[in-house]
XYZ file of C-alpha atoms in Angstrom:
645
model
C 80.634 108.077 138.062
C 78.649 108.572 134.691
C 81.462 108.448 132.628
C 83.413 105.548 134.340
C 80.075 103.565 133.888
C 80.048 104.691 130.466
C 83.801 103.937 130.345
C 82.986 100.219 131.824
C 80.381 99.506 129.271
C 82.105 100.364 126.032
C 84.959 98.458 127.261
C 83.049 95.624 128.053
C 81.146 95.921 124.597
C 84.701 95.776 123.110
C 85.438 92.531 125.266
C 82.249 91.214 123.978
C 83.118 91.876 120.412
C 86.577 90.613 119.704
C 85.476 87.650 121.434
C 82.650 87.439 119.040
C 84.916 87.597 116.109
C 87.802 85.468 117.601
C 85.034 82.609 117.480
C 84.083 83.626 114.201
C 87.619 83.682 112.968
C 88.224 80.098 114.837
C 85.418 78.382 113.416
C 86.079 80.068 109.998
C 89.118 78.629 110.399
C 87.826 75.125 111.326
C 85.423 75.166 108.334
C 88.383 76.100 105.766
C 89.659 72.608 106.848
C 89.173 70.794 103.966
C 90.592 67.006 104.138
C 90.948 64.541 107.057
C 94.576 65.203 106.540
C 94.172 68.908 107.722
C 94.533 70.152 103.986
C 92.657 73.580 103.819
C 90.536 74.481 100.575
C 92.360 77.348 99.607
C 95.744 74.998 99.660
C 93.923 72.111 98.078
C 94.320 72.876 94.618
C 98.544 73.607 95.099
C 99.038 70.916 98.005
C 97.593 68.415 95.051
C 100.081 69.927 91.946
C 103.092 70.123 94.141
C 102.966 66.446 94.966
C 102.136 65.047 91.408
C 105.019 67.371 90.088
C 106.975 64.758 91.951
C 105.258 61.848 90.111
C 104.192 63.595 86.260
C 106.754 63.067 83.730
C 108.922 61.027 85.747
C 106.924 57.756 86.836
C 103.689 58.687 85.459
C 102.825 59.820 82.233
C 99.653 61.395 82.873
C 96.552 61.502 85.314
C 92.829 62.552 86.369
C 91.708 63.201 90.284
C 88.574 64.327 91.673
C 87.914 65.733 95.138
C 84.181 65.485 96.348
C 82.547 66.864 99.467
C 79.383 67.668 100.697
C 77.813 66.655 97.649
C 79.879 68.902 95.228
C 83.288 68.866 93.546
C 85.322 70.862 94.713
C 88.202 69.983 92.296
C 88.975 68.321 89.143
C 91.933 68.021 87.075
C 94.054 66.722 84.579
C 97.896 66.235 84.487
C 100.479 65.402 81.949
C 99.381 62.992 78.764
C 96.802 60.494 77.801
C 99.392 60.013 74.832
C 102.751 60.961 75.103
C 103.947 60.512 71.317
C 100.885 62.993 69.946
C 101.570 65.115 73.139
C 97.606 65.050 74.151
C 97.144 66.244 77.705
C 94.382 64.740 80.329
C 91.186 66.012 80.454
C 88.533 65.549 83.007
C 85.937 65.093 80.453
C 87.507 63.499 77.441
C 90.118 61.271 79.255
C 88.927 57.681 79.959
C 90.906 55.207 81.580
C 91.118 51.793 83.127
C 89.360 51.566 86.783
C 91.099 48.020 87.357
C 89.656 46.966 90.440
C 87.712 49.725 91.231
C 85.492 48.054 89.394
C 84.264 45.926 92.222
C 83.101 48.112 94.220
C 80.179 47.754 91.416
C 79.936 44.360 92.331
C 79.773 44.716 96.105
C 76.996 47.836 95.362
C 74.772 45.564 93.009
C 74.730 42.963 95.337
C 73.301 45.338 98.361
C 71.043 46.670 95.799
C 69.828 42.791 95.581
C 70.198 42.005 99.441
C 67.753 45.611 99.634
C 65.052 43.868 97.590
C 65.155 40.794 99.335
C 66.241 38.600 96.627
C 69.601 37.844 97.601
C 71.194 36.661 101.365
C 75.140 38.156 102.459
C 75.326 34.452 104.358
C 73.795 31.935 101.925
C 75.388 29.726 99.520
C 75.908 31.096 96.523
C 75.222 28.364 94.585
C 71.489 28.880 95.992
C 71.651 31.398 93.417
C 73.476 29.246 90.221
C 71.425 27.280 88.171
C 72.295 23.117 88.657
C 74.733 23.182 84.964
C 76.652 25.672 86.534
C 77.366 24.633 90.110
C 77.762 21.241 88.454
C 80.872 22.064 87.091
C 82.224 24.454 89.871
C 84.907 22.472 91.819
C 85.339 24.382 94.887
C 84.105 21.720 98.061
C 83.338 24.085 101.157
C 80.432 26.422 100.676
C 80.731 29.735 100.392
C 78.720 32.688 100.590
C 78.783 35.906 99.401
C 80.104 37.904 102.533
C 83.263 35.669 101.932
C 83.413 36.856 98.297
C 83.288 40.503 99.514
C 86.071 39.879 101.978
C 88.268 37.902 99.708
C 88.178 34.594 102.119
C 86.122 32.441 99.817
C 89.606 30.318 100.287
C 90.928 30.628 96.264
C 94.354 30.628 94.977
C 95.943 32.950 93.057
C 95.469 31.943 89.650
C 98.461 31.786 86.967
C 96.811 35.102 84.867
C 94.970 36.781 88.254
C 96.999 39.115 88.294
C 98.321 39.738 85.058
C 94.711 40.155 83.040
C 94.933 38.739 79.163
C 92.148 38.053 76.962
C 92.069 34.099 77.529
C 88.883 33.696 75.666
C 87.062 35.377 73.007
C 85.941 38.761 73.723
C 82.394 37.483 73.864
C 82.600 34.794 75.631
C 79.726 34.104 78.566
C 81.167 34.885 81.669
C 79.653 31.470 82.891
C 81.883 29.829 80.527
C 85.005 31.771 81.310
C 84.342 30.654 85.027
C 84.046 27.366 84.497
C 87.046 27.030 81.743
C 89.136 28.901 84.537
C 88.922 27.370 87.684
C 91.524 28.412 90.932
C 91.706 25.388 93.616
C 90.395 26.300 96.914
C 93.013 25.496 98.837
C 91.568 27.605 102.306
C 88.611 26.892 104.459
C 86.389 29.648 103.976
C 86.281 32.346 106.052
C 89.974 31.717 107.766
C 92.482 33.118 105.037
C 92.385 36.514 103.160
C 93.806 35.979 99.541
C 92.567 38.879 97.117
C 90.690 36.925 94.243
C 89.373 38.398 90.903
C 87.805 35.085 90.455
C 85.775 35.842 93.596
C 84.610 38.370 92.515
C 83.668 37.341 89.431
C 81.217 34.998 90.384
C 79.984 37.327 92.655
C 79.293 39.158 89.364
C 77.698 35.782 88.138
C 75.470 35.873 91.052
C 73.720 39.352 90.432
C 73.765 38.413 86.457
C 71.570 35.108 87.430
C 69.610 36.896 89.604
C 69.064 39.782 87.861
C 68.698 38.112 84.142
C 71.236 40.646 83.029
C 74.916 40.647 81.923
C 76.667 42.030 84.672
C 77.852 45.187 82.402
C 74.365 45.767 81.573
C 72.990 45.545 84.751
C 75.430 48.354 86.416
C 74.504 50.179 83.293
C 70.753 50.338 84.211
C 71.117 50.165 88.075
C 74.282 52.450 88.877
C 75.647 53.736 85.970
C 71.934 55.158 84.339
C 70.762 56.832 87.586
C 73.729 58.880 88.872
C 74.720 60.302 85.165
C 77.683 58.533 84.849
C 77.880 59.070 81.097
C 81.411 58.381 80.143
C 82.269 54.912 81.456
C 81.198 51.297 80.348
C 81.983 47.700 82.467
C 81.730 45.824 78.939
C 85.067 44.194 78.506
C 85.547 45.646 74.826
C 83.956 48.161 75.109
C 82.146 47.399 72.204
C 78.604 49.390 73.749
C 80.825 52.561 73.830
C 82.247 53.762 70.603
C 83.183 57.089 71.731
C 84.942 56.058 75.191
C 87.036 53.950 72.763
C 87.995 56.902 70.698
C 88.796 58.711 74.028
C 90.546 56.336 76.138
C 93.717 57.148 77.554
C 96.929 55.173 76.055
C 98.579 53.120 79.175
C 102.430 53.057 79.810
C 105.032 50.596 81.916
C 108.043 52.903 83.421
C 111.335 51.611 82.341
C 113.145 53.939 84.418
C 112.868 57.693 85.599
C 111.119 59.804 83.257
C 110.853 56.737 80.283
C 108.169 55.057 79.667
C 107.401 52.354 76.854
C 103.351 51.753 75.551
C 101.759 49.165 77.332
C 98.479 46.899 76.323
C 94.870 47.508 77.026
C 93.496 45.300 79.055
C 90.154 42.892 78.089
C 89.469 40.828 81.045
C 87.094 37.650 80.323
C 85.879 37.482 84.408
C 85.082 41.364 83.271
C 83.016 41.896 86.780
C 86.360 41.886 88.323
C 88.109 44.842 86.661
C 86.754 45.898 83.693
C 85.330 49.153 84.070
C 86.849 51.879 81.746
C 85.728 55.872 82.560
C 86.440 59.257 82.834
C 87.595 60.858 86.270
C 84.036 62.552 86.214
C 82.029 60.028 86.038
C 83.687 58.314 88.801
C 83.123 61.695 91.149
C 79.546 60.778 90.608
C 79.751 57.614 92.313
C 81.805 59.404 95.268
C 78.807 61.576 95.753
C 76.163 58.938 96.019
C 78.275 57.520 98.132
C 78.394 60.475 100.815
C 74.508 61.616 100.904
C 73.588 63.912 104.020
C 72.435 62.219 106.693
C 68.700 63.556 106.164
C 68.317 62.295 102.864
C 68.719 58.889 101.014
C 70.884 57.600 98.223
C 70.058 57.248 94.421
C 72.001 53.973 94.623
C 69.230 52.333 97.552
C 66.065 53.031 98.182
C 66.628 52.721 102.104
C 68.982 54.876 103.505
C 70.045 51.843 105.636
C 70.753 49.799 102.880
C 73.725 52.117 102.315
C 74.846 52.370 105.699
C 74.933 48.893 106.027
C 77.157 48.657 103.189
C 79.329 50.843 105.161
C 79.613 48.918 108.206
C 82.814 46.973 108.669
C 81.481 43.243 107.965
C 84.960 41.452 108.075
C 88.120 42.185 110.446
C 90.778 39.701 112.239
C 90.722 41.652 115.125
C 88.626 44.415 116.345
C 91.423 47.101 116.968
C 92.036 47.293 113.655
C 91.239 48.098 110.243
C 89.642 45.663 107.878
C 86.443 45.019 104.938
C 83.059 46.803 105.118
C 81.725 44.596 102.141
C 84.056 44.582 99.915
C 85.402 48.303 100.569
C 88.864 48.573 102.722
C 89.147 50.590 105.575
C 91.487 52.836 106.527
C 92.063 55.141 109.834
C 93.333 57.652 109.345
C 92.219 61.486 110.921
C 88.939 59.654 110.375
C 87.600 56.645 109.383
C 87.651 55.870 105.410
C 87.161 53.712 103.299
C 88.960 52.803 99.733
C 90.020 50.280 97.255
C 93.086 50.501 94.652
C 93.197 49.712 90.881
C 95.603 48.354 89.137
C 95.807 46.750 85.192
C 98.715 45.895 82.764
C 98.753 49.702 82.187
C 97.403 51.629 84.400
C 97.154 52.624 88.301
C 94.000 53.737 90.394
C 92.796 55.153 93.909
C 89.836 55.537 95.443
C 88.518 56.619 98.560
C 85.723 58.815 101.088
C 84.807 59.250 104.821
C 81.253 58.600 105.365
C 81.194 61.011 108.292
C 82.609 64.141 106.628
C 81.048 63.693 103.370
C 84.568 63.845 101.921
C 85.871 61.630 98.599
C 88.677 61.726 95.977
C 89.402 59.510 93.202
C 92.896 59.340 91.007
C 93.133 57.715 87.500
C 96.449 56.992 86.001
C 97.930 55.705 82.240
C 101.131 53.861 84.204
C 101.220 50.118 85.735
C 102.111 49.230 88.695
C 102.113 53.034 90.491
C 101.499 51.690 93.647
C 103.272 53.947 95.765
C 102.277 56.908 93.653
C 98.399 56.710 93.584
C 98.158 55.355 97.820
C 100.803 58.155 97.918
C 98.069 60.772 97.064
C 95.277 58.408 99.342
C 97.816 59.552 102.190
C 97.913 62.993 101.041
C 94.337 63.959 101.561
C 93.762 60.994 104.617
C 96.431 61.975 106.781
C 98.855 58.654 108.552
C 97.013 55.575 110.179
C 95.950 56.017 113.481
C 97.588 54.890 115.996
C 96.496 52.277 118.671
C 95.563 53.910 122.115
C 97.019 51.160 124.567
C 97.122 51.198 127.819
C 99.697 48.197 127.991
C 98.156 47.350 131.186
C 98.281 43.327 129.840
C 101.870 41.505 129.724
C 102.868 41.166 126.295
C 104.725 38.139 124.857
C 108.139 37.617 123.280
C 107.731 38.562 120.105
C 110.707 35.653 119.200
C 107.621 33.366 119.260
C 106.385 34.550 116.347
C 109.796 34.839 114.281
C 110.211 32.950 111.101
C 109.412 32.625 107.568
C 106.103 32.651 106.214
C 104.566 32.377 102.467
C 101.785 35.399 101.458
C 98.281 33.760 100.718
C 98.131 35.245 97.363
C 100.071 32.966 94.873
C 99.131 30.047 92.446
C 99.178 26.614 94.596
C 98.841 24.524 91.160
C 101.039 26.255 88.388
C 104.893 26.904 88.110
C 104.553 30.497 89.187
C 104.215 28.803 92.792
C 108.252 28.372 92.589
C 108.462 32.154 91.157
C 105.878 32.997 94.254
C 108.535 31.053 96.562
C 111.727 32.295 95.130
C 110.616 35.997 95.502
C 107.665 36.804 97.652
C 108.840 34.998 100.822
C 108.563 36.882 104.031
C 110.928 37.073 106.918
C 110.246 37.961 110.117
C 112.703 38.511 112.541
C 112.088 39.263 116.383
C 113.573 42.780 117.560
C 114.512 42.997 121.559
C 111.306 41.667 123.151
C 108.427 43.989 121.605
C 109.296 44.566 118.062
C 109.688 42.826 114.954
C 111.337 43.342 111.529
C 109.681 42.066 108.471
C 111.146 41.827 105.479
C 108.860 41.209 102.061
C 109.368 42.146 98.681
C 112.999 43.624 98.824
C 111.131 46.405 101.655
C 112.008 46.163 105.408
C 109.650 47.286 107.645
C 109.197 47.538 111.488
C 106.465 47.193 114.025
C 106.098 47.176 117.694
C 103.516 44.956 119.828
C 100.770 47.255 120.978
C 98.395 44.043 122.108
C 98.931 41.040 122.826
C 100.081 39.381 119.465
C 98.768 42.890 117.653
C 101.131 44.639 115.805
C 101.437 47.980 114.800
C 103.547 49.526 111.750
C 106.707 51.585 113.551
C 109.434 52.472 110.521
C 108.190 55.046 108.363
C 107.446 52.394 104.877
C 106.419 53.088 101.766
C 102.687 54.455 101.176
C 101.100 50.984 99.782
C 102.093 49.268 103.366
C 100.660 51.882 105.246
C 97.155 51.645 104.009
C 97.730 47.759 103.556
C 99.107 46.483 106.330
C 99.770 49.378 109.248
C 98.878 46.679 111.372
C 99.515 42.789 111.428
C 97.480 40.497 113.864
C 99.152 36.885 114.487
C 96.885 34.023 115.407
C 98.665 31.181 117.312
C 96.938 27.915 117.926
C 99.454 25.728 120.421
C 101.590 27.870 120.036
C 102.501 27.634 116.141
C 101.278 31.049 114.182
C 98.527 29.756 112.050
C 98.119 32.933 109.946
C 99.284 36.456 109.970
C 96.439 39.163 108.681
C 96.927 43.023 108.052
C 93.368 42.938 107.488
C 93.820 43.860 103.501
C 93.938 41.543 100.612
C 96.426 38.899 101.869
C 97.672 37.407 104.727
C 100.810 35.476 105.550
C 100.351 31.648 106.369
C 103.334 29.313 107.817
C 105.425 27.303 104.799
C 102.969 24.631 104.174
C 103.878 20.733 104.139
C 106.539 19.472 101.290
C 107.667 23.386 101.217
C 109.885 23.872 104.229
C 113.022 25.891 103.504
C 115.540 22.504 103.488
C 113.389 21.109 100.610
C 113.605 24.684 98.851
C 117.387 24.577 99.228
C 117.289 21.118 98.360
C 115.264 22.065 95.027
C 118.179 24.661 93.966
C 120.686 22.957 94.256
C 119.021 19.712 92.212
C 118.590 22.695 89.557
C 122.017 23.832 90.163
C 123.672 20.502 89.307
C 120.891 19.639 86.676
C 121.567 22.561 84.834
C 125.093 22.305 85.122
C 125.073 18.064 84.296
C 123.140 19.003 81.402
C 124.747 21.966 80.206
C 128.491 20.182 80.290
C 127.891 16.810 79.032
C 126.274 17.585 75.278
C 129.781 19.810 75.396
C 131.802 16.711 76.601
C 129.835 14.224 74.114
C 130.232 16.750 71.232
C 134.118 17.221 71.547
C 134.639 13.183 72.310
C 132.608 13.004 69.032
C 134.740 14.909 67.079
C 137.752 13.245 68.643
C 136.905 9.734 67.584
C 136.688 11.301 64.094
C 133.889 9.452 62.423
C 134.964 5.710 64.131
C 131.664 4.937 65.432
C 131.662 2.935 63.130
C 134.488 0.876 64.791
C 131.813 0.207 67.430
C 129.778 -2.828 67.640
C 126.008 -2.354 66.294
C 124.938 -2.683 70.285
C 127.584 -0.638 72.030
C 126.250 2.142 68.520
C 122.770 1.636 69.992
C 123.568 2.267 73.640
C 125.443 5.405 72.922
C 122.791 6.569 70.505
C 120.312 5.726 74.171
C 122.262 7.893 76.667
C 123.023 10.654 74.080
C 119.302 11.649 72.771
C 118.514 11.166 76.931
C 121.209 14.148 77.486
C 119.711 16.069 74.926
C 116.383 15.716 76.176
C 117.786 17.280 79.462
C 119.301 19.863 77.824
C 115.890 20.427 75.959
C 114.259 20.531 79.587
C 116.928 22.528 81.218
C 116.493 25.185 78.283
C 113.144 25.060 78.518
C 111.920 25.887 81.692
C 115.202 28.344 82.518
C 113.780 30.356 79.673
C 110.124 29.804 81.068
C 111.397 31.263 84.321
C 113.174 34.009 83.251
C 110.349 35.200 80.993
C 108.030 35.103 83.796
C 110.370 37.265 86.330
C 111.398 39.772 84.091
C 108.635 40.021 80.758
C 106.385 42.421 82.103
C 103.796 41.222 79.499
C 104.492 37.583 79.259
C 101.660 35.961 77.212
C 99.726 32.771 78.269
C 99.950 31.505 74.726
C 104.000 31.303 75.482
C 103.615 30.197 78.639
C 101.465 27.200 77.203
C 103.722 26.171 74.073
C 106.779 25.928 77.043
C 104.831 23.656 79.256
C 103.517 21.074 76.113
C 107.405 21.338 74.969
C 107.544 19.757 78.580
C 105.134 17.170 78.338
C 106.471 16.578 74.571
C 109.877 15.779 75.892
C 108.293 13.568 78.823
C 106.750 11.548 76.545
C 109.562 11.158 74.215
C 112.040 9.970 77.142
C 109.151 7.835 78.386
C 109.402 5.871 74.699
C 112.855 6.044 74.824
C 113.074 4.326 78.373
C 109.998 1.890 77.439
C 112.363 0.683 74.458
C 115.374 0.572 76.423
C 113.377 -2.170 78.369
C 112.278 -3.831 75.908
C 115.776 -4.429 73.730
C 117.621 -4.425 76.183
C 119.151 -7.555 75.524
C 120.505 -5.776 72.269
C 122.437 -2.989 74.294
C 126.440 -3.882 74.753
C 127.947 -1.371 76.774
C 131.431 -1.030 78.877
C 130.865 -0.785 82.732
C 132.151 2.925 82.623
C 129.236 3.916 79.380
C 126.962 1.660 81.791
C 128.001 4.341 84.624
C 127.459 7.471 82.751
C 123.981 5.984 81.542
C 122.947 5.310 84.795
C 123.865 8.565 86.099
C 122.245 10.380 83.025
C 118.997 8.657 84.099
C 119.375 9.609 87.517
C 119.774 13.495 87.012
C 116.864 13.246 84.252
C 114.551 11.575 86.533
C 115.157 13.497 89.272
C 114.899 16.694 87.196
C 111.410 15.498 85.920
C 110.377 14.774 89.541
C 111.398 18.544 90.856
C 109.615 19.665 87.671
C 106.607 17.657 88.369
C 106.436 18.560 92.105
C 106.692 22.207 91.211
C 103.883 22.187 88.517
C 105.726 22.895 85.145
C 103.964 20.178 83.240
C 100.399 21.465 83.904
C 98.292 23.316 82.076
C 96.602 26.655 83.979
């Protein structure tokens, strides 16, 4: 009996044990989860090279990333070149590079760091804030405040140079000035469209620089920059308070193709709060930390832990089962809920993004434009794919053939000739699938998604990484019927074709162009060969039938001049990837030049036209040369080519 007991108790000690350590092993286990994405720390590191082997050398030339959590890094690296000519690799310390619209996220943080200290209220009119010659020359009508700044529905249009930054005034030029000399329409009510806005953001930059008494880069300098030791990193648009991040600064590329790459510009932004942040991968690791304090202690960026939290808290969404804006910060779910914002300049690409809750962040930095896909490609790496809606489909869900049509994004220039660019290429389509699912098609990209709630849907085909942290769901809003707007939550939305832009006047516009061009094209051909024909006997022609000839000819070539013109204009624009706003500008005066030159030439047709002896056929051909010119004018005037942005 003694020894069975005995027996009994060591084997229940043994029971007791190995349980002991299989909940040790589990929960080691647990903690060696590293990323939302299920990413363990020991594969961090390898998980991280093996993807951006895919991307270094072939469509980006180099880059920086930083992984952050619990208040530490955990990892930071550099891959491939700052500069490929002199070979010069990326380095986390000595690597700076372009933040692009990271850079708000200063913005949205300064302004919390105002609301903290009372001197500055989410829902008030801004222009509470501007001093009277200021808001005296800001056009917008409706009222805005500065929660519709941080969600992008202040109700702006995209303007021509938005999103293609140039240095349109001197490098020291006020950033009141460069507000006022640069003014998008608002063409939205406030607060009922999402169209991404660097000019938003701007003056929300103006707004903290008023209140404050401080430049905007100076004030992010003393207030965010100063107290979290980010050394290495400037907002000043030249960067002329930073010597040494000059002499550092990464060069930035444009892929031309797999594995080529040709040098691309710097960028110098005049609304600088907007995107003009230049930095090392370090310092940026330093914001990611103050971003993700424990929950025990406070932040150096607020004095109230609240403060923070509030900043945190979604503030913006189009419908409450999905993802949206926590002022001015997207959100994403993922394994967990995040929250991020992209970057992107002439030259280079950016990523950034945390999860409050785990204190978990990462950051990439790239010297290539454009790398959309690449740098949201690593966001999905570490966050893991959207969550999906739990649905119960208890509710009856409607026809999604309802909702089928074509719709315009909210992000494009109402009052400059890149609306027709906007038109010709960034349509979207959206075709109705059986009874639940739709197919949209943007952009060249098809994409699928299935009706989860009524009028809510959710992102089905597997699409490129960009979409899925963009627009993994889309949310229609019907009023009688009609969609009114279409919202992913993110940075634009899709709105129906507005008035004087259905799809029969868009067709009817080609095909004006079509036989303009054409008309145009031909007849300086026809005139030159009937010219050479009649060998020199103008001069058999009476001194009115001379004039009349002389009339409908220069009018021809003032058509050709237009058709040139703006076909040149237009093609530039599609397919320069660094078209300049100086060439832009000479092209649309050569416009209003030629205008004005037909406009004398019509004015004296008037007034001599007692004088002018023509045949009934040349009196034909005139009349039909006036027609096409007129009528080519009109189109050109109705789709903004004779304005100055």
């Amino acid at each position: 009996m003694i020894n069975i007991r005995k027996h009994k108790i060591i084997m229940l000690a043994v029971i007791i044990a190995f349980t002991m350590l299989s909940l040790t092993t589990t929960a080691f286990a647990q903690d060696n989860i590293l990323t939302p994405s299920g990413i363990k720390s020991d594969d961090l590191e390898s998980q991280i090279d093996a993807y951006l082997a895919k991307h270094i050398g072939q469509t980006l030339p180099g880059a920086a990333i930083c992984v952050v959590k619990d208040g530490k890094v955990v990892l930071e690296k550099g891959y491939g070149y700052a500069d490929i000519e002199s070979q010069t690799p990326v380095n986390v310390q000595n690597t700076a590079f372009e933040y692009g619209s990271i850079s708000k996220l200063f913005v949205w943080t300064s302004a919390m760091q105002l609301v903290e200290q009372g001197k500055l209220k989410l829902d008030e009119d801004i222009r509470t804030y501007l001093p009277s010659e200021i808001t005296s020359k800001l056009k917008f009508q409706h009222p805005i405040t500065m929660y519709d700044l941080m969600s992008h529905t202040a109700g702006f249009e995209q303007q021509a140079y938005d999103w293609k930054p140039f240095p349109l005034d001197p490098p020291n030029t006020p950033l009141e000035v460069s507000l006022v000399k640069h003014q998008p329409k608002q063409v939205y009510l406030p607060k009922t469209v999402i169209a991404y806005s660097n000019y938003g953001a701007a003056i929300a930059g103006l707004v903290v620089e008023q209140i404050s008494g401080k430049r905007f880069y100076d004030y992010e300098r003393e207030y965010i920059f100063n107290p979290l030791g980010m050394e290495m990193i400037t907002g000043n648009p030249t960067l002329s308070d930073s010597p040494n991040l000059v002499k550092i600064k990464s060069k930035g590329y444009v892929s031309t193709g797999k594995g080529q790459f040709k040098q691309g510009t710097w960028t110098f932004l005049s609304e600088y709060p907007a995107g003009s942040v230049n930095g090392t991968i370090q310092s940026l690791s330093k914001y990611l930390i103050a971003l993700t304090p424990e929950k025990s202690q406070g932040t150096t960026l607020f004095t109230q832990k609240s403060t923070l939290e509030q900043m945190l808290a979604q503030s913006y969404t189009p419908h409450s089962n999905m993802p949206s804006i926590a002022h001015g910060f997207w959100e994403y779910y993922g394994a967990e809920r995040s929250l991020w914002h992209s970057g992107n300049t002439a030259s280079f690409s950016s990523f950034f993004a945390f999860v409050p809750e785990e204190r978990f962040g990462f950051a990439i930095l790239t010297n290539a434009g454009g790398a959309f896909d690449e740098v949201h490609g690593f966001g999905e790496l570490l966050l893991g794919q959207f969550k999906k809606y739990d649905s119960e489909q208890k509710t009856t869900l409607p026809l999604s053939k309802n909702i089928a049509g074509k719709y315009m994004i909210s992000m494009y220039s109402h009052t400059s000739f890149f609306e027709l660019l906007s038109y010709l290429t960034e349509m979207v389509n959206i075709d109705a699938v059986g009874d639940k699912e739709i197919e949209v098609q943007m952009k060249g990209k098809t994409t699928r998604y299935v009706q989860v709630s009524p009028y809510l849907y959710e992102l089905s085909s597997q699409a490129n990484p960009e979409t899925n942290f963009n627009h993994s769901y889309l949310n229609f809003e019907l009023n009688d019927g009609k969609v009114q707007r279409i919202s992913g939550g993110h940075f634009m939305d899709m709105i129906p074709l507005p008035q004087g832009r259905t799809i029969p006047y868009l067709w009817f516009s080609i095909v004006v162009v079509i036989a303009a061009s054409l008309f145009f094209t031909i007849t300086p051909i026809v005139l030159l060969v009937q010219y050479i024909r009649r060998e020199n006997k103008t001069a058999d022609l009476s001194k009115s039938s001379l004039l009349a000839y002389k009339f409908t000819t220069a009018l021809v070539l003032l058509g050709t001049l237009l058709i040139l013109n703006n076909a040149t204009l237009l093609f530039s624009a599609a397919f320069v990837t660094l078209l300049s706003p100086l060439q832009v500008k000479i092209q649309i005066i050569i416009n209003c030049i030629v205008l004005f030159v037909a406009i004398v030439l019509l004015i004296y047709r008037v007034y001599r036209h007692r004088h002018f002896e023509i045949t009934k056929k040349q009196n034909r051909f005139a009349i039909l040369t006036l027609f096409m010119f007129v009528l080519t004018v009109y189109l050109l005037c109705d789709w903004n080519f004779f304005i100055l942005f």
